Coordinates of C-alpha atoms in Angstrom, one line a residue:
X1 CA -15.9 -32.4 5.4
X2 CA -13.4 -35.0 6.8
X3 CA -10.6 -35.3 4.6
X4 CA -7.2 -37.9 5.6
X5 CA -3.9 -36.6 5.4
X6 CA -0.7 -39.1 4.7
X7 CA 3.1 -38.3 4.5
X8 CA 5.7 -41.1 2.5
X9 CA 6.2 -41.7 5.8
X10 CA 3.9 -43.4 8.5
X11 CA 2.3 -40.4 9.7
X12 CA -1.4 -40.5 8.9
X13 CA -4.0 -37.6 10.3
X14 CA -7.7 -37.0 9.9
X15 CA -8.7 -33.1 9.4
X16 CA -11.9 -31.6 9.5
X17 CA -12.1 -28.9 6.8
X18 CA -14.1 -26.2 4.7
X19 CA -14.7 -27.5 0.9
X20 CA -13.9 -23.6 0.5
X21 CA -10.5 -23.7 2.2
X22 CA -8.0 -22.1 0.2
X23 CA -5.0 -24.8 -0.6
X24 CA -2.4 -22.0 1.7
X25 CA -4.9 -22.3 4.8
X26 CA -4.9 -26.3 4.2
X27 CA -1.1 -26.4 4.1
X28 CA -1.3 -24.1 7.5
X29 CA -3.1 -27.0 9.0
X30 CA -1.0 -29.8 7.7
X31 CA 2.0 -27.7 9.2
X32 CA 0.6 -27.7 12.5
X33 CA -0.2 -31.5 12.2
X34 CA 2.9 -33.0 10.8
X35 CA 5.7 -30.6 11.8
X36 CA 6.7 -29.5 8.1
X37 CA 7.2 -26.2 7.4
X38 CA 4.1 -24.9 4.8
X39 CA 6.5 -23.4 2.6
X40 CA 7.9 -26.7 1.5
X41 CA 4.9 -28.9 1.8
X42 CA 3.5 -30.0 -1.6
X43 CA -0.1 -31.1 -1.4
X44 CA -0.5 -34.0 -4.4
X45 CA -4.3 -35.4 -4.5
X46 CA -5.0 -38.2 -7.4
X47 CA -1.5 -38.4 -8.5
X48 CA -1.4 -34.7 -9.5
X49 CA 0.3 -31.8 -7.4
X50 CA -2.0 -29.1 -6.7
X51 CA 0.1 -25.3 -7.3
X52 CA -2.4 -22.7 -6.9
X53 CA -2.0 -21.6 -2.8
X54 CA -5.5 -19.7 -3.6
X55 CA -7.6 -22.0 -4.9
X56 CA -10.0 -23.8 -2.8
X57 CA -9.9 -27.6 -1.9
X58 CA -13.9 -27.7 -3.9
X59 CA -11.8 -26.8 -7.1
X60 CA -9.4 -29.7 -7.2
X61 CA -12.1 -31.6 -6.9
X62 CA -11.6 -33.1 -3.5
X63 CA -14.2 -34.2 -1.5
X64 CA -15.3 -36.3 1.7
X65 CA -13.5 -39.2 2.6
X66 CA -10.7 -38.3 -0.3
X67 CA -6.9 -38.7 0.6
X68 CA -4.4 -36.8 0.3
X69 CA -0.8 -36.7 0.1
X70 CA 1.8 -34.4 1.6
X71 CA 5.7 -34.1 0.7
X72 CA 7.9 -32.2 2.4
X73 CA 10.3 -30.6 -1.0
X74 CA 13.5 -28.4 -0.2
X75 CA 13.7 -25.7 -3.0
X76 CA 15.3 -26.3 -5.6
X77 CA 15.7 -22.9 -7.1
X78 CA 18.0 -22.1 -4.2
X79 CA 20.8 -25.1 -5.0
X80 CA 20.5 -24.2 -8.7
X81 CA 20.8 -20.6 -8.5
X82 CA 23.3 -19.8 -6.1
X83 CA 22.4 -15.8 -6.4
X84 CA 19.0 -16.4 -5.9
X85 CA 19.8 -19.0 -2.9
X86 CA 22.4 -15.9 -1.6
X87 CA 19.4 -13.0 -2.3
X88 CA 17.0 -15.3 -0.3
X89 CA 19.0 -15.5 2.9
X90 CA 20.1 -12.1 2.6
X91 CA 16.4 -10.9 3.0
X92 CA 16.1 -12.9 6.1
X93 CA 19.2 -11.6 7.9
X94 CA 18.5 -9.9 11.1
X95 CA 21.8 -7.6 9.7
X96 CA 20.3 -6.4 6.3
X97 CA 16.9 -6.1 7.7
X98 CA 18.3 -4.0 10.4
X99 CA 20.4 -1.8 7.4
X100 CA 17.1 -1.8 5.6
X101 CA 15.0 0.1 8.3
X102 CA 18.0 2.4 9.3
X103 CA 18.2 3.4 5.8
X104 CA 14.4 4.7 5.6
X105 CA 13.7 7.2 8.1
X106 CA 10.0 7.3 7.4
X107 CA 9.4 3.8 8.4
X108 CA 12.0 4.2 11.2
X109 CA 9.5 7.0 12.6
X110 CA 6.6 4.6 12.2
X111 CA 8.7 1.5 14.3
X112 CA 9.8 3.6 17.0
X113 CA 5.9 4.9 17.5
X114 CA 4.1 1.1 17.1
X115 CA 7.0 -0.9 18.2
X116 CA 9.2 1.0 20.6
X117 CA 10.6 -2.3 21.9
X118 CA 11.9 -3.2 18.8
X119 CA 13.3 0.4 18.0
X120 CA 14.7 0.6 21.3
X121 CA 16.7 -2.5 20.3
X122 CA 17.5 -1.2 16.4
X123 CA 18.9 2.3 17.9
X124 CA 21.2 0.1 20.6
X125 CA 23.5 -0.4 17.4
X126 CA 23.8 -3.9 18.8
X127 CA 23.1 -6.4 16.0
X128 CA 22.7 -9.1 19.0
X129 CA 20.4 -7.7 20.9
X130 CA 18.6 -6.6 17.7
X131 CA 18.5 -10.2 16.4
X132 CA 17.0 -11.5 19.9
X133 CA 14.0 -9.0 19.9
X134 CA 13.6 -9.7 16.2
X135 CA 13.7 -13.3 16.4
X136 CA 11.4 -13.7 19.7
X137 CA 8.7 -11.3 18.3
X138 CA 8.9 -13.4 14.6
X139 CA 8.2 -16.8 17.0
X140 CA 5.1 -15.0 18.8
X141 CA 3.6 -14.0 15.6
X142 CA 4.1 -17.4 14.0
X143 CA 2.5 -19.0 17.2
X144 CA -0.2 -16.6 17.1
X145 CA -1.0 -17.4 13.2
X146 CA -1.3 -20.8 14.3
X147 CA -3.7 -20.2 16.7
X148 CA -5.8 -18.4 14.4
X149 CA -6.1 -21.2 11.7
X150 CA -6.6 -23.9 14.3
X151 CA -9.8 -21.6 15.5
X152 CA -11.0 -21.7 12.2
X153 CA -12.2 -25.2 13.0
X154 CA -13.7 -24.7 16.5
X155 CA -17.2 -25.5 17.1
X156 CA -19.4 -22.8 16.5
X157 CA -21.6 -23.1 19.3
X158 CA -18.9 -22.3 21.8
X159 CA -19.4 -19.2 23.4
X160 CA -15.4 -18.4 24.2
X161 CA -14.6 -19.3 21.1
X162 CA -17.0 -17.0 19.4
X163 CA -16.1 -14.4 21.6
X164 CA -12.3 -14.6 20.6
X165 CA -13.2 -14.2 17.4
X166 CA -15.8 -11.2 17.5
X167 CA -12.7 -9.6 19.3
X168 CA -10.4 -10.4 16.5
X169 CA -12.8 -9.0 13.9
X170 CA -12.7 -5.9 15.9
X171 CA -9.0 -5.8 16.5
X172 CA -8.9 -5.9 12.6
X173 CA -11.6 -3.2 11.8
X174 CA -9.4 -1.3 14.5
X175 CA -5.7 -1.9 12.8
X176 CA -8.1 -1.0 9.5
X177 CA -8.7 2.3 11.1
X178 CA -5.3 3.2 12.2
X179 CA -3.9 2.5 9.0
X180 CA -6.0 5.0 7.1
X181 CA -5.2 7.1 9.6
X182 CA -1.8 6.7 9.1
X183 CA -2.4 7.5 5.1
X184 CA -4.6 10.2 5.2
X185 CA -4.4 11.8 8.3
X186 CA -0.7 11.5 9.5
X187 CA -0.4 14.4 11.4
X188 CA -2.8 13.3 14.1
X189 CA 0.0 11.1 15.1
X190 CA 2.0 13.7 16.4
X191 CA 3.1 15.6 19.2
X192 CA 0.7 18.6 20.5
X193 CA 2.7 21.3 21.4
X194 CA 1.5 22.4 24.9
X195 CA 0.6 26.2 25.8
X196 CA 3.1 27.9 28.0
X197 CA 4.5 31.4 28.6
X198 CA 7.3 33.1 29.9
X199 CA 6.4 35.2 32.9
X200 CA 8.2 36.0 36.8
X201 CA 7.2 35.2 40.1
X202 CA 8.4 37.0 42.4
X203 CA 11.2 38.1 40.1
X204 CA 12.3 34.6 39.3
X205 CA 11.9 33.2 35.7
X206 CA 9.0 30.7 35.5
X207 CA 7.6 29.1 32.5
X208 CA 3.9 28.3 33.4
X209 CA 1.0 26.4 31.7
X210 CA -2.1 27.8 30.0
X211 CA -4.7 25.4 31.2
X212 CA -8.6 26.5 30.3
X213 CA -9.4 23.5 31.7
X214 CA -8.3 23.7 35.2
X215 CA -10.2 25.6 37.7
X216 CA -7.8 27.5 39.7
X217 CA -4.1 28.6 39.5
X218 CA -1.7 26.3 41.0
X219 CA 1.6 26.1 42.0
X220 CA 4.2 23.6 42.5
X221 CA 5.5 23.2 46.1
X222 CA 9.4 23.0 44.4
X223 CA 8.8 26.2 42.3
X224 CA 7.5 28.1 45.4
X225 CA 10.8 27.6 47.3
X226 CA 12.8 28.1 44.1
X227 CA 10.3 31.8 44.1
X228 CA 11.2 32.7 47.8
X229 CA 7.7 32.2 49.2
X230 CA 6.9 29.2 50.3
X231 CA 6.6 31.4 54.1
X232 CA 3.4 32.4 52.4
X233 CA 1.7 29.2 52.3
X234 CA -1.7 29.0 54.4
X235 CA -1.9 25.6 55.7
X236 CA -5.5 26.2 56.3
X237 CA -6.3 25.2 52.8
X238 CA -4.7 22.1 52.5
X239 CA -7.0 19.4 50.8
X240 CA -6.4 17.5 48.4
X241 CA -6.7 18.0 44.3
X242 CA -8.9 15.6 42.0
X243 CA -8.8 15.6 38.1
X244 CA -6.9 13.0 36.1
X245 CA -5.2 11.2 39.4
X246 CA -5.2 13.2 42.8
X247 CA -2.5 15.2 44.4
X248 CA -2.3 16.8 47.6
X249 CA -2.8 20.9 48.2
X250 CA -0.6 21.5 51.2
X251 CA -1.8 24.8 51.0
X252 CA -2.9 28.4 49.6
X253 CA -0.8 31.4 48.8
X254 CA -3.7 34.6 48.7
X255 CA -1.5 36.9 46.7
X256 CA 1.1 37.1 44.6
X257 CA 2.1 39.2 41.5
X258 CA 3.3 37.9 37.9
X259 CA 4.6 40.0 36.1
X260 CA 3.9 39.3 32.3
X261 CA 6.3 41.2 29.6
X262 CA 5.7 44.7 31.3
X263 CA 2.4 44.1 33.2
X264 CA 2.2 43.0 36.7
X265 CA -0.8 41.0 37.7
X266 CA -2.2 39.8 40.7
X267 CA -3.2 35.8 41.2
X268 CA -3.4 33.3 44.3
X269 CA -2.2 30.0 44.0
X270 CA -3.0 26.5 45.4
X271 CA 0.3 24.8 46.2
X272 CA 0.7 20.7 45.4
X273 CA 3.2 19.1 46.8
X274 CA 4.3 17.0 43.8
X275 CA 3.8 18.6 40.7
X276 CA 5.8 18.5 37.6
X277 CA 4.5 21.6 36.2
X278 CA 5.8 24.7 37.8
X279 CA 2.9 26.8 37.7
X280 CA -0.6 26.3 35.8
X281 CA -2.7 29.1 34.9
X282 CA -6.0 28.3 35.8
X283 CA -9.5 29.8 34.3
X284 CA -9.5 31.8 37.6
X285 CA -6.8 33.5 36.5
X286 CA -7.7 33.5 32.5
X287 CA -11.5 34.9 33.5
X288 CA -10.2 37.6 35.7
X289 CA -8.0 39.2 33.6
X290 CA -9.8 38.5 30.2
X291 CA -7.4 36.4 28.6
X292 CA -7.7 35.4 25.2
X293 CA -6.0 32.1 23.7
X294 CA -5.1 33.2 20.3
X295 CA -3.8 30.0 18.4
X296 CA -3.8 31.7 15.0
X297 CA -1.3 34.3 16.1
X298 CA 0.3 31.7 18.8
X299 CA -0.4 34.4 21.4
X300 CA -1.8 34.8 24.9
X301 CA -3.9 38.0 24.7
X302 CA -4.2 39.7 28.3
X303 CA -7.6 41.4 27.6
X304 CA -7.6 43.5 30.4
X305 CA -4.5 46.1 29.4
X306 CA -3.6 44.7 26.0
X307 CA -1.2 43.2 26.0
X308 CA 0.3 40.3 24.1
X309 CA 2.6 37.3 24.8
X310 CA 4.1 34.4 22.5
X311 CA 3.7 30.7 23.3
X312 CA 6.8 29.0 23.8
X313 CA 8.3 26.7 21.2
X314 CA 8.7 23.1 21.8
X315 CA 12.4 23.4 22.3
X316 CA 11.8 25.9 25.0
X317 CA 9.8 23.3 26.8
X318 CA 10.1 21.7 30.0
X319 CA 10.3 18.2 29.9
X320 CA 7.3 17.5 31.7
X321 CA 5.4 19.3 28.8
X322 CA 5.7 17.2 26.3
X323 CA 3.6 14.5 25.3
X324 CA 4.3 10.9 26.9
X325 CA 2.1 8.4 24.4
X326 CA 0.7 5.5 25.8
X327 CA 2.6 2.2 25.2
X328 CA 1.0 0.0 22.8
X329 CA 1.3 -4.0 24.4
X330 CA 3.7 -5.5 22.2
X331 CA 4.2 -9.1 21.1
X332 CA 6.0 -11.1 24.3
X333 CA 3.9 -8.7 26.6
X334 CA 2.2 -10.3 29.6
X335 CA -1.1 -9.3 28.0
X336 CA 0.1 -10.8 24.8
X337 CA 0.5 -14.2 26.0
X338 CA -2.7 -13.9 28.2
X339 CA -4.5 -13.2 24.9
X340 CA -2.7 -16.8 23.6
X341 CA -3.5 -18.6 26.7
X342 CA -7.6 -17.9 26.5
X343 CA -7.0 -18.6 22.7
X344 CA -5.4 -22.4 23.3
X345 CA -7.8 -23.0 26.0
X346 CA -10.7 -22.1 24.0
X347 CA -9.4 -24.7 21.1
X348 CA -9.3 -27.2 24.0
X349 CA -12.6 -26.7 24.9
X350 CA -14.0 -26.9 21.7
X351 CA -11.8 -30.2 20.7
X352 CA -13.1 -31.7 24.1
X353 CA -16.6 -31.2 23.0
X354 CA -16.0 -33.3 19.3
X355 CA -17.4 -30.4 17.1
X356 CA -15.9 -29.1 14.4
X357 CA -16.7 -27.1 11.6
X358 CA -17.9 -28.2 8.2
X359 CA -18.4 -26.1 4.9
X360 CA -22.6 -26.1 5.7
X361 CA -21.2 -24.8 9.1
X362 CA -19.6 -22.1 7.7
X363 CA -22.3 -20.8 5.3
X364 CA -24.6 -20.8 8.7
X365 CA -22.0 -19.0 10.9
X366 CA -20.2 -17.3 8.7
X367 CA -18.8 -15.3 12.0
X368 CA -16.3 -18.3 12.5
X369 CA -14.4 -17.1 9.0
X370 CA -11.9 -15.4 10.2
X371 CA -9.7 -15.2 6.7
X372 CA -10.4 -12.4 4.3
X373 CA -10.2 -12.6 0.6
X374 CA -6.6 -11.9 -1.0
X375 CA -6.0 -8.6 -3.1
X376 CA -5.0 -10.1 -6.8
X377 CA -1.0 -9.6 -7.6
X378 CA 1.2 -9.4 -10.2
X379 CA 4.4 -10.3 -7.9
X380 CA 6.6 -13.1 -8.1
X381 CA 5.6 -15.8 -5.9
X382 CA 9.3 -16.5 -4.4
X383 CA 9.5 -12.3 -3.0
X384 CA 6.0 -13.2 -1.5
X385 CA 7.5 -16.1 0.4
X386 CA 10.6 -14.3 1.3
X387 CA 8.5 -11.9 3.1
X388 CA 5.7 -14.5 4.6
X389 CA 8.8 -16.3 5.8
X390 CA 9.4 -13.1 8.1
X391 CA 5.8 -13.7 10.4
X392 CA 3.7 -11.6 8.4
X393 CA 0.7 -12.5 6.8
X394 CA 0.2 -12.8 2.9
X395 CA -2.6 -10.4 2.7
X396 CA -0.2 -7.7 4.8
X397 CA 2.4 -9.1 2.8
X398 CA 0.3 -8.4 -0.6
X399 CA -0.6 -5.0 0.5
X400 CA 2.9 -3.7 1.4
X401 CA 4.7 -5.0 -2.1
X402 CA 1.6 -3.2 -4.0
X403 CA 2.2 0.2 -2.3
X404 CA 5.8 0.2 -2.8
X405 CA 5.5 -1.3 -6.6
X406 CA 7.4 -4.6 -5.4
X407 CA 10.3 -3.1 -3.8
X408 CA 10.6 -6.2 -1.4
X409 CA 12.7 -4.3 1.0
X410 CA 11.0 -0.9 1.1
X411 CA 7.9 -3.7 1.7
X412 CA 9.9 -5.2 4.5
X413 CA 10.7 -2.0 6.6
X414 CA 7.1 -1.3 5.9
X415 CA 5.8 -4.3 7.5
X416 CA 8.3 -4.2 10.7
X417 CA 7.1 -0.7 11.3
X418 CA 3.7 -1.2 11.2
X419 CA 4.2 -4.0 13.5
X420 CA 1.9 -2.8 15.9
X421 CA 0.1 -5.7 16.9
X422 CA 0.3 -9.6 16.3
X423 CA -1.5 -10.3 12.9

């Protein structure tokens, strides 16, 4: 339905909307339109102010054609309560949210793993640079909210723009997944140990890599000088290595001994000429001498004379051995304002083509709702605010303030280190 929109001023706009648009969503709209922040619109239709953000337009009673009026109203709980007014900006200070999250390692853990950028600029101990990468991340996910409601009105024969949705509706099934992962199976979210051993080459100390997975026994060209015999290497066999990437072989050594604890064993090695791993123990080497990977004990088993050698701890690890986890895109990321760019243009596209969506529209495609019913709450409505006020959504918002009983700034550390992607 086509609704008109007026300010006490002179600015009069026309919006296409559900009749089952919740009042919060309208005021989104009206935000975009006029310029006024939502927070301190106030939506009056038929001389009355409508108060509930969660009721729909159809319950007010308004219909098509109907007018409404907007007015922009600073609060006035904050100039009449000058301790609520002081509380208020105190939540939104870059300083105390930055002493919020230093205070609570947990949800430091969680920032530096889903929004390293961020982290990076919290553990600089410069409030500056803090506030910069805090305040440009806050502008992209406002920008990207905005986006999101205007697509709620896009035609819904438009193949881009149903596309950009179906790959929202993913991206939240996806978040939806990682965060009951992040309840009930936290540990997956650490760092793996790798296997390695202590062992000598030549009589040199090498720490080498238990890999079942690799085919042969390799070495790398650095730790074969460090050994003394690199004069060993047949250049006959030089190829070159595929598995995850490719590497060259600049050759074979046919036999050399490591000795493990008191045994001495015999192994040839393929030698690549950048590798960060010293030496790799390959199946050929496992197979030939029986090994047994016992992860109960944390032991290597040598099968063939008995005996038995510990895995190294992570502290005794090189640091190529340790885990590097993939960087998540984070918001102000080229990919990130790619993902913005095919979202305006797709709004373009669908305004150039005069379509919009009405409430029958929606109850045919209901795969261009893209809003999810709120949680119920119990909180006050101004701790809500200070936290939407921050970027994040209300039904994140709703969430975080129920898990921590309405500790707003446990809630707000919460939020920033989940941050992983735009909401």
């Amino acid at each position: 339905m086509k609704v008109t929109v007026t300010t006490l001023g002179d600015d009069i706009f026309t919006l296409d909307v559900s009749d089952d648009m919740e009042l919060v969503n309208f005021k989104a709209l009206c935000e975009y339109e006029s310029g006024v922040p939502a927070t301190e619109i106030v939506v009056t239709f038929e001389g009355r102010p409508l108060l509930d953000d969660r009721q729909p337009l159809k319950g007010y009673g308004v219909k098509e054609g109907d007018v409404l009026l907007i007015q922009q109203i600073v609060h006035q709980r904050q100039s009449g309560n000058p301790q609520q007014a002081s509380d208020t900006e105190n939540q939104n200070d870059p300083a105390h949210i930055r002493e919020v999250l230093l205070n609570s390692p947990e949800q430091l853990a969680l920032l530096k793993h889903n929004n390293p950028h961020l982290a990076d600029a919290l553990l600089s101990g410069s409030v500056e640079q803090f506030t910069s990468v805090l305040q440009e991340q806050q502008e992209q996910r406002a920008r990207k909210e905005q986006l999101r409601i205007r697509m709620m009105n896009a035609d819904p024969f438009d193949a881009e723009a149903q596309q950009l949705i179906a790959e929202e509706i993913k991206q939240q099934n996806i978040d939806s997944n990682m965060e009951a992962a992040m309840e009930y199976h936290p540990e997956s979210f650490g760092q793996v140990v790798m296997l390695y051993i202590n062992c000598k080459v030549n009589g040199h100390p090498v720490r080498a890599f238990i890999d079942s997975g690799a085919q042969t026994t390799i070495m790398s060209q650095a730790c074969a000088e460090r050994c003394s015999i690199i004069r060993l290497v047949d250049g006959r066999w030089a190829g070159v290595a595929k598995g995850v990437g490719t590497q060259k072989i600049i050759g074979r050594i046919h036999l050399v001994q490591i000795q493990i604890e008191n045994d001495f064993l015999t192994s040839s090695f393929s030698v690549l000429e950048d590798q960060p791993m010293d030496m790799l123990l390959g199946l050929d080497m496992l197979k030939r001498h029986q090994c047994c990977i016992d992860l109960k004990r944390n032991k290597l088993v040598i099968g063939t004379t008995g005996t038995e050698t510990r895995f190294l701890s992570e502290s005794e690890l090189p640091e190529c051995a340790r885990l590097q986890l993939p960087q998540i895109p984070m918001p102000g990321s080229i990919l990130q304002e790619q993902e913005d760019q095919q979202l305006a243009q797709a709004l373009a596209n669908s305004a150039r083509e005069g379509f919009k969506v009405s409430g029958s529209s929606n109850q045919d495609h209901p795969s261009t709702s893209i809003t999810s019913a709120q949680p119920m709450n119990d909180f006050p409505e101004e701790n809500i605010q200070k936290l939407i006020q921050l970027g994040f959504s209300r039904e994140n918002v709703l969430k975080a303030l129920q898990r921590f009983n309405g500790d707003v700034d446990q809630a707000m550390a919460a939020l920033f280190a989940m941050s992983l992607k735009l909401p």
